[in-house]
Structures are given as C-alpha cells and as structure tokens.
XYZ file of C-alpha atoms in Angstrom:
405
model
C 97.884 -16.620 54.375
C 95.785 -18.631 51.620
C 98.046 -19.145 48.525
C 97.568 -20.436 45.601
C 100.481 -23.316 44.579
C 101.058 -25.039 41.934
C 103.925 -28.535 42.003
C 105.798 -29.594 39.111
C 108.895 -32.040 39.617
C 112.365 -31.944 37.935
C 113.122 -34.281 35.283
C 115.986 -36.159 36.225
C 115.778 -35.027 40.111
C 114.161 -35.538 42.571
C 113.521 -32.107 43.375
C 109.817 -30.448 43.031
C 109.267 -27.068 41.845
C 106.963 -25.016 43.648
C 105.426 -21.838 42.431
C 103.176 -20.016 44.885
C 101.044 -16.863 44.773
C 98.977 -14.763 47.494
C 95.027 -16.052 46.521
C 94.087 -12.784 47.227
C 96.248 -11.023 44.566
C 94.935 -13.335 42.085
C 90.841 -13.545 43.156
C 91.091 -9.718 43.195
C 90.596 -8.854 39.887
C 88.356 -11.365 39.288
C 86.239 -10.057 42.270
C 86.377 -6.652 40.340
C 85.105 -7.973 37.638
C 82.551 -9.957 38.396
C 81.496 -6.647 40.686
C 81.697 -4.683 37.310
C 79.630 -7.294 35.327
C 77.166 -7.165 38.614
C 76.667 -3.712 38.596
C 76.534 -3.100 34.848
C 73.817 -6.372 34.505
C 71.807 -4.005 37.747
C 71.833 -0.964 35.148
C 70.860 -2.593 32.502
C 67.988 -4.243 34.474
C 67.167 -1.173 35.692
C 67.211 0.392 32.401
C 65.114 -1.960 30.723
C 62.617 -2.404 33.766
C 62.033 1.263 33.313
C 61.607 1.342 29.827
C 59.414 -1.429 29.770
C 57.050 0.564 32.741
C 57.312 3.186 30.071
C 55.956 1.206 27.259
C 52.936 -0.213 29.842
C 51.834 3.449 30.679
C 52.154 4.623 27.539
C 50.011 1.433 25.829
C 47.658 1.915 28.696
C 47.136 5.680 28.054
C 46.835 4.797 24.436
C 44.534 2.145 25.407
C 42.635 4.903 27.581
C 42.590 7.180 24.484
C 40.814 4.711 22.448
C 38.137 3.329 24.990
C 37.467 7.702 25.209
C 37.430 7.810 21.256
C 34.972 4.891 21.416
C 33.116 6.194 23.711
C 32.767 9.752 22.235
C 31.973 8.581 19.222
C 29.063 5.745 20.709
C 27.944 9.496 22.243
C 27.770 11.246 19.032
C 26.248 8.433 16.752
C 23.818 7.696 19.417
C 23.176 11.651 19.690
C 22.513 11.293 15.943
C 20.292 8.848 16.308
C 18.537 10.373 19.271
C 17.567 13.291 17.115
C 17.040 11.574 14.146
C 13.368 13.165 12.786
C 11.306 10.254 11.929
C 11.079 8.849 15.231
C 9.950 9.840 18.737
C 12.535 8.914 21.251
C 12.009 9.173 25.252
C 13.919 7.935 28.424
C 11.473 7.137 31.203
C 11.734 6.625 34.594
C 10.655 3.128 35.659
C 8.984 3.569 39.019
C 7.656 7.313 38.618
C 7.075 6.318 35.141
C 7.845 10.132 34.054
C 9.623 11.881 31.149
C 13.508 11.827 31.899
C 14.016 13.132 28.070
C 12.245 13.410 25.088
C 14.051 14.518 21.503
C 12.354 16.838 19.021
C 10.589 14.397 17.417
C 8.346 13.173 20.266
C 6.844 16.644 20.890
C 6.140 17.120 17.135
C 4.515 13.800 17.026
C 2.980 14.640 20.951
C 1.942 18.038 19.843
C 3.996 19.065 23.302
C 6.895 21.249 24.384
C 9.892 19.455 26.000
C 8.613 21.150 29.164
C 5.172 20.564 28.688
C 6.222 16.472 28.845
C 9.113 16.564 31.236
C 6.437 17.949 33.848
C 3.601 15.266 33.339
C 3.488 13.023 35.973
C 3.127 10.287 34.131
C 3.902 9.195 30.483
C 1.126 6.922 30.823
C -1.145 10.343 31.220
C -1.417 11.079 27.153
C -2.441 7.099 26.787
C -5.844 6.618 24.921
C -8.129 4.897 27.648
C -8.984 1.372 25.673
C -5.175 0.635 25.233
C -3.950 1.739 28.772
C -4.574 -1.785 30.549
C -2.730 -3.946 27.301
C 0.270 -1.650 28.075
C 0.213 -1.600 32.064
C -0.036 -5.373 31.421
C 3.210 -5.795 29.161
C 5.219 -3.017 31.600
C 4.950 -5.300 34.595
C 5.965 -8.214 32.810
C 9.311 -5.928 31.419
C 9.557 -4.693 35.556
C 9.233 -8.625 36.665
C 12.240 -10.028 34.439
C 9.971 -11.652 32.235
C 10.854 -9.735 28.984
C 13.388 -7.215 27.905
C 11.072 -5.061 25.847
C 7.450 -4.941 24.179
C 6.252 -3.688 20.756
C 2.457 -2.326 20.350
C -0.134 -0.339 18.570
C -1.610 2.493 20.653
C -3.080 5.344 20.492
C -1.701 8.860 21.938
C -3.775 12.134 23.214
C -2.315 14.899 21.050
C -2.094 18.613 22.268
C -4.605 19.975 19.786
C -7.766 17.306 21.733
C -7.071 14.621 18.798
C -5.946 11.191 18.802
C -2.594 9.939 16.685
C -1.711 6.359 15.928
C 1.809 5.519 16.914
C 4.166 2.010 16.664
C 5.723 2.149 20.255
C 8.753 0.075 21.109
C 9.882 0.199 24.884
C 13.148 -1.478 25.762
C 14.837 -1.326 29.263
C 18.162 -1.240 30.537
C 19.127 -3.408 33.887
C 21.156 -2.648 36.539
C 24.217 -5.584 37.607
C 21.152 -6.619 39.955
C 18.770 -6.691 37.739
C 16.703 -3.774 38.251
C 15.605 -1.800 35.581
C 17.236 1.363 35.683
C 15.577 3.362 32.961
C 13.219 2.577 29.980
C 13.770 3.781 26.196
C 10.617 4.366 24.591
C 10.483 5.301 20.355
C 7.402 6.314 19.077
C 6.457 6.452 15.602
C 3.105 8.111 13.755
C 1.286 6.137 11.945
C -1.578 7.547 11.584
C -1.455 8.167 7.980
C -0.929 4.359 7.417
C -3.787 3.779 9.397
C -5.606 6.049 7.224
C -4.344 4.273 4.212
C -4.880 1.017 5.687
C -8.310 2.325 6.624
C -9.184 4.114 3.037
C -7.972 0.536 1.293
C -10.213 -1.363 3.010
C -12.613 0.920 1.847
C -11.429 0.692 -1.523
C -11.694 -3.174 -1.255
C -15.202 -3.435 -0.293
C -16.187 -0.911 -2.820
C -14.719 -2.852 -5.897
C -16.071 -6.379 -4.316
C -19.584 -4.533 -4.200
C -18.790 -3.492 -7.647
C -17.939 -6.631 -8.395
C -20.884 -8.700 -7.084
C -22.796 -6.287 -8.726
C -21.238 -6.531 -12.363
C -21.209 -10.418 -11.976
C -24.974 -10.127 -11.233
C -25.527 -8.032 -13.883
C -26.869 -10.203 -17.153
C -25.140 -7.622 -19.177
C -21.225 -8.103 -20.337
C -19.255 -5.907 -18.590
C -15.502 -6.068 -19.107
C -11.891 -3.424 -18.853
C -9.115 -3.853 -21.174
C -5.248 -2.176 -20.775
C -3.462 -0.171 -23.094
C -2.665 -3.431 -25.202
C -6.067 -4.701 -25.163
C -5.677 -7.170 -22.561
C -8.570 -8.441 -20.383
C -8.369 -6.891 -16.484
C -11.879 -7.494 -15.935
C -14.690 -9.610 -17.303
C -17.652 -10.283 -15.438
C -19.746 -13.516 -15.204
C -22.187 -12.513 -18.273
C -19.074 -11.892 -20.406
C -17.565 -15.242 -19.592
C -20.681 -17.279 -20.195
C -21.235 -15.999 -23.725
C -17.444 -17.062 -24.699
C -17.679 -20.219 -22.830
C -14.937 -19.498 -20.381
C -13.958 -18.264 -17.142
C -12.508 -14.912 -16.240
C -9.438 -16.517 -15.544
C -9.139 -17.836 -18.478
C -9.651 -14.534 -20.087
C -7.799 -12.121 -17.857
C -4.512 -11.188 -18.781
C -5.599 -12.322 -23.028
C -7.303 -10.020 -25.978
C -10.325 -10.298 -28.034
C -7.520 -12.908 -30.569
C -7.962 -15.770 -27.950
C -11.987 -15.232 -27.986
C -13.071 -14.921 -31.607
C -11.875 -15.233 -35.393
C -8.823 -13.218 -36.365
C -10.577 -10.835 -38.694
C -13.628 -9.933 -36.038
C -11.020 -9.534 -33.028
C -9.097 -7.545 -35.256
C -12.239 -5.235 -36.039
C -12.407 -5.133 -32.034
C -8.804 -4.125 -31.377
C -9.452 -1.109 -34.051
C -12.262 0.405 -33.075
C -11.106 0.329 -29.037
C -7.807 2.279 -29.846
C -10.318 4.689 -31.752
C -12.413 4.607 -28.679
C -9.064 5.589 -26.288
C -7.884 7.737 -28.597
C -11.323 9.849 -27.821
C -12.679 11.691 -25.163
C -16.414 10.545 -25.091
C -18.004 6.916 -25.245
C -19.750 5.571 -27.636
C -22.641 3.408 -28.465
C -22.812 1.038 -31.355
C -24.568 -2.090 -32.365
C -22.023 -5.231 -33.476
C -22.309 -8.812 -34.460
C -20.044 -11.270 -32.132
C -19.651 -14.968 -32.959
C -20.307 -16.328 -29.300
C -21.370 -19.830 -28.243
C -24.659 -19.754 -29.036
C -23.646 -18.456 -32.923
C -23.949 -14.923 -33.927
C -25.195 -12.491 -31.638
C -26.023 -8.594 -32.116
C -24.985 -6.548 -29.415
C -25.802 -3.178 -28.473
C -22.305 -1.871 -27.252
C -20.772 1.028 -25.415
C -17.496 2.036 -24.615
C -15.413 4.797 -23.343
C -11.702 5.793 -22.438
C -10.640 4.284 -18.502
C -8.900 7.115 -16.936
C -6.507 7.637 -13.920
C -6.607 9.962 -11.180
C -5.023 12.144 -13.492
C -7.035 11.757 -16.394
C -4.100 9.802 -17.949
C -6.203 7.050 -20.113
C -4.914 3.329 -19.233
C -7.525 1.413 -20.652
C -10.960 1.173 -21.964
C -14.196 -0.005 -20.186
C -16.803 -1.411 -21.775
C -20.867 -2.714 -21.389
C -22.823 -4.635 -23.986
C -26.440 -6.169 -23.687
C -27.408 -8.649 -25.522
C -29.554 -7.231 -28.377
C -30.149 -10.609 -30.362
C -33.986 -11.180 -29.778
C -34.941 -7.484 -29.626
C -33.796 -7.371 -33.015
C -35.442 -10.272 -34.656
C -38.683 -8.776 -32.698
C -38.355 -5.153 -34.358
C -37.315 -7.252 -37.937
C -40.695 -9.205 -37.404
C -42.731 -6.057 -36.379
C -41.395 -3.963 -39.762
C -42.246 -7.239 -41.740
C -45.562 -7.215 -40.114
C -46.228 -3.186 -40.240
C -45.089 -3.617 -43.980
C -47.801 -6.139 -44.981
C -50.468 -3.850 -42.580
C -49.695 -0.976 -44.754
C -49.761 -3.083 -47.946
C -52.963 -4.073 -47.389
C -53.958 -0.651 -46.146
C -52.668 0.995 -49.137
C -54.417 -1.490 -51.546
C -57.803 -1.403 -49.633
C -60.669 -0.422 -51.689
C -62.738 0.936 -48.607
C -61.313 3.749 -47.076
C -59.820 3.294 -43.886
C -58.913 6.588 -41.444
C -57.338 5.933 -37.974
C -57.408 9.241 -35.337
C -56.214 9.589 -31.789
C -57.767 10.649 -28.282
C -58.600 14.268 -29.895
C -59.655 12.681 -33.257
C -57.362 13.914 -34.929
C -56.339 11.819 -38.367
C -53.049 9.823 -38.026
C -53.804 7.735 -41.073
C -55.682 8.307 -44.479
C -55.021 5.749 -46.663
C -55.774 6.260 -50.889
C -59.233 4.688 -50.875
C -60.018 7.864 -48.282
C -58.012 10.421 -50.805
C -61.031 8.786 -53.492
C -63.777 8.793 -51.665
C -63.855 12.388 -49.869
C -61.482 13.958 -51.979
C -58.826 15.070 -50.127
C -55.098 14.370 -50.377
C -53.578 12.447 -47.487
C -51.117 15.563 -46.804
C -54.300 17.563 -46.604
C -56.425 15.407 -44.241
C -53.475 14.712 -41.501
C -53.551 16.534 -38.204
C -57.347 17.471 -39.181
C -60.327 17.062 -37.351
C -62.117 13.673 -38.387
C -65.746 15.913 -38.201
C -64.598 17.007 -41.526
C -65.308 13.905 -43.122
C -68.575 13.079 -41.479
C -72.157 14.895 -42.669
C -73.414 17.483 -40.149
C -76.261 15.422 -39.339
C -73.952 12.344 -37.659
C -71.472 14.370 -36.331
C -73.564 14.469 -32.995
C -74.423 10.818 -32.909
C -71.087 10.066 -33.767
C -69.590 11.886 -30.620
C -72.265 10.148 -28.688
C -70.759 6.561 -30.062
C -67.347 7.848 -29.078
C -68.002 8.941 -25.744
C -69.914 5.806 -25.280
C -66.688 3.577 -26.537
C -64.503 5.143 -23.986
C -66.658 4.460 -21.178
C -67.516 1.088 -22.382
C -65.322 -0.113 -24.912
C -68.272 -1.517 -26.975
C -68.014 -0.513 -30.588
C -71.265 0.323 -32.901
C -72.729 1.367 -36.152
C-alpha cells in the first residue's frame, strides 16, 4: 500500500522515528478539491462563455438594427429627394432603354401621365431629332465603361406638340461585373432661361445698335442717375469736353465745367426729374472750343414701372445757327432802315399780289396808311390804264424772269 513516511532520529539514540500515513487518505481531499476547483472553474467558463455569446448576438442585432435604421432612412431621404418638385427624376432601363419610374415632376415637365411614359418604348422616343445622335453617342460611351455619367442640353417633345428645353444629367449604376444595371436620368426645364438667355441677347444687340447709332450721331447724347452721375455719353458728348466716356462715366457735370455752370446743370435736371414732360431749352456751355449755345432737351428716364432713375438728355450744337440768325436780324434791321428812310416808295407783294410791305414814302405818295394798304390788291395803286400792261409784265416775269419798265 503507498504510504506516505516521514524519518526523524532520536537525539541521543540511535533510534529513528518513523511516522507513516496511507497516501491515499492524505491525496484524497486534495483530489476533492482540486475536483471542486475543476468543476466550479467549468461553470464559471461556461457561465461567462454564455454571457459573452449573449453580448455578440445582442451587439449584432443592435448592429442589424442600425444598418435597418440606415437604411430606412437612405429610403426616405432619397424618397424625398425623388419627389422633390423642381426636378424631373427617371430610372431607365439600359438595354430596352424604357421608363422603369418617373416621379411627378417628369410628367409635369413631359406634359405625360406616369402611364403614358412607363408604356413608351423608348425614352429616347420624346427626343427632339437634331440632338438624338449627340445623346446616342454619349450613352454608348456610359454602356462601354468609358464614363460614369453625361450632362447635356436637349430638347424634349412635350404632350401639348411643343418643344421644352431641359438640363439632363444621366448617371448609371454597375453591377459587381460591371454591367450597368439601371440608369438615373434628372431632367430640369429650362426653357424659361433659354428664353431669358434668348430675350438678353436681344436686349444686347438692341442697345449696341443704339449705341452705334448715338455714337454716330453728331449730336450729344448722354443719361445721368439719380445723383447726376454720367451712365452714358456718346462720342459727340465726349469730343466737346475733350474726354472719353470713360473718363466721364460714373462723374457729374462738377468734373466737366466751372462750379457755378455745373451747378446751374445739377438744378435744372432735378427740376427736369421732378417733372413729367421734357423740355427744350437753349444754354451756354464752356466746352473746348470756348462757349457754345446749345439747343437742349431733356426728360425724366423711367423704369418698367414708371419709377424715374435718371434723366436722358440730347443737345445739338446751336453755336453757328445762332450767329447766322444774329447776322440776318442785323442785316434785316439795316434793310428796313433803309426801307423806312427811302424817299421813293417801295411796295413788295406775293404770288397773288397781294402787299406784304408798304413802307412811309408809299403812305406819302398814294395816301394810304400802311395798316390800310396790307393784304390789298397792288391794282389799287396802279391807274386803270396800266393795270393791263402791268399784268402782261407780270405774267411775262414768271415765265421768263426778265424784269421791265
């Protein structure tokens, strides 16, 4: 029987004491315990192994939960932006090239039901002619690989037999191999900016003909703001300041003449926007070339609605008219001095001979006031015996022009 023994000696002998004890009454309890310790450490391993599997399967529901909360709300905001009502959106079919879906939008903007474009055989079918071939060109490149989308300008057959404008976008999305699986097209009208685009070019080449035709124009045509700043001032304008419209544009009438005349100016074109009507008036400008007299008009600018936000104005160059007329009253002054002072009387008529003029000598010699002889026949004043002769020498003056006694 295994024992377990254990020697000491005797002091003072030479006798050993021996102590032994059955092995298997000692390793007993030891055995229990360790089998105790065993079977409590399997428990606990147990225990925790489970709990742990617990604490996967419930992180990986929770995980679960979250990719569905993702995805249900990628759904809904891409739902939202599906119907969003400013721009057409479609899924096509890439071989078949058909309607898959189309939102709201896209059969307001087609003029179509969501029927009516689910059973067209083709999406290509509402295409304008001239821009079919640019887009069958950029959809094979998209099928090929080449590109993952294309952006155009094209032009879509409405419902209703008329043509809309649209900015399409097509993008696709791929299979794992590669193959396009389906195509996302969003449409949006622009026909209106077209229209826009279309009535400012318009607009352009109107003002430039305006333009060419004010800086051709030998009078001074020019448009002032509210503040009396320069927006426009033509060619004419610019030479008589000695400047060029840039120079001018964006400055008043203080950077082009002396402070007390541009002040004059400034006052009388608030008068002018404060009215209703234009106006015409002669004024004296000190320009390059000295003083000049102008013959001026100007009149409120107006908005389309009839706000006034400026003035416009046109003035021609009046300078040698004037001195002409001055010259021609000088001379028509002396004329009728020496008319009035003539001692032979002198009586113009017209076509029907009819006295215009009947100067004093005339009131002496046939005695008859110049009120009195006006308007009157000149046969008055001659003796019945020339009267016929004398129609004879008129008749004969206004076939020849020869005068006679």
């Amino acid at each position: 029987v295994p024992v377990l023994a254990a020697v000491r000696p005797v002091r003072g002998t030479d006798w050993l004491l021996v102590a032994k004890v059955d092995l298997n009454e000692v390793q007993r309890p030891l055995y229990q315990l360790v089998l105790w310790v065993a079977l409590v450490a399997l428990v606990a391993i147990v225990a925790v192994g489970f709990i742990l599997r617990r604490l996967w399967r419930q992180q990986a529901q929770s995980h679960q939960l979250e990719l569905i909360a993702q995805t249900a709300e990628k759904d809904r905001l891409l739902n939202l932006f599906y119907d969003l009502p400013f721009m057409g959106m479609g899924i096509v079919e890439p071989k078949s090239r058909r309607w898959l879906h189309v939102n709201d939008r896209m059969c307001e903007i087609l003029g179509y039901s969501r029927e009516e474009l689910l059973g067209l055989s083709s999406c290509e079918q509402l295409t304008h002619p001239d821009d079919l071939g640019h887009e069958m060109a950029e959809l094979e490149r998209l099928l090929a690989g080449e590109i993952e989308g294309y952006q155009m300008e094209k032009r879509f057959h409405r419902k209703d037999d008329g043509f809309i404008d649209v900015a399409l976008s097509v993008k696709c999305v791929r299979r794992a191999d590669g193959k396009v699986e389906y195509l996302v097209k969003t449409v949006r009208d622009i026909t209106d900016r077209k229209k826009l685009a279309a009535a400012m070019q318009d607009q352009q080449r109107t003002r430039h003909l305006l333009e060419s035709i004010a800086d051709t124009s030998t009078d001074s045509i020019f448009v002032k703001d509210l503040a009396g700043n320069y927006l426009f001032y033509n060619r004419a304008a610019a030479s008589g300041v000695n400047r060029s419209a840039a120079e001018v544009l964006g400055r008043n009438d203080l950077a082009l003449y002396p402070p007390e005349q541009a002040a004059h100016i400034m006052a009388v074109d608030r008068e002018v926007m404060d009215g209703d009507e234009p106006v015409t008036f002669e004024e004296k400008l000190s320009m390059v070339e000295g003083e000049r007299i102008f013959l001026t008009t100007k009149g409120p600018l107006c908005d389309t609605e009839g706000k006034v936000i400026g003035l416009y104005g046109i003035a021609r160059d009046i300078t040698e008219r004037k001195q002409v007329e001055k010259a021609l009253a000088a001379s028509s002054a002396r004329l009728s001095g020496v008319i009035e002072s003539a001692m032979d009387a002198i009586i113009s008529v017209d076509a029907d001979q009819r006295v215009l003029l009947f100067n004093p000598a005339a009131e002496r010699i046939f005695g008859c006031t110049r009120a009195e002889a006006l308007g009157q026949s000149l046969e008055r004043f001659i003796p019945a015996r020339f009267q016929k002769g004398h129609a004879r020498h008129v008749q004969n003056f206004s076939a020849t022009g020869a005068t006679s006694r």
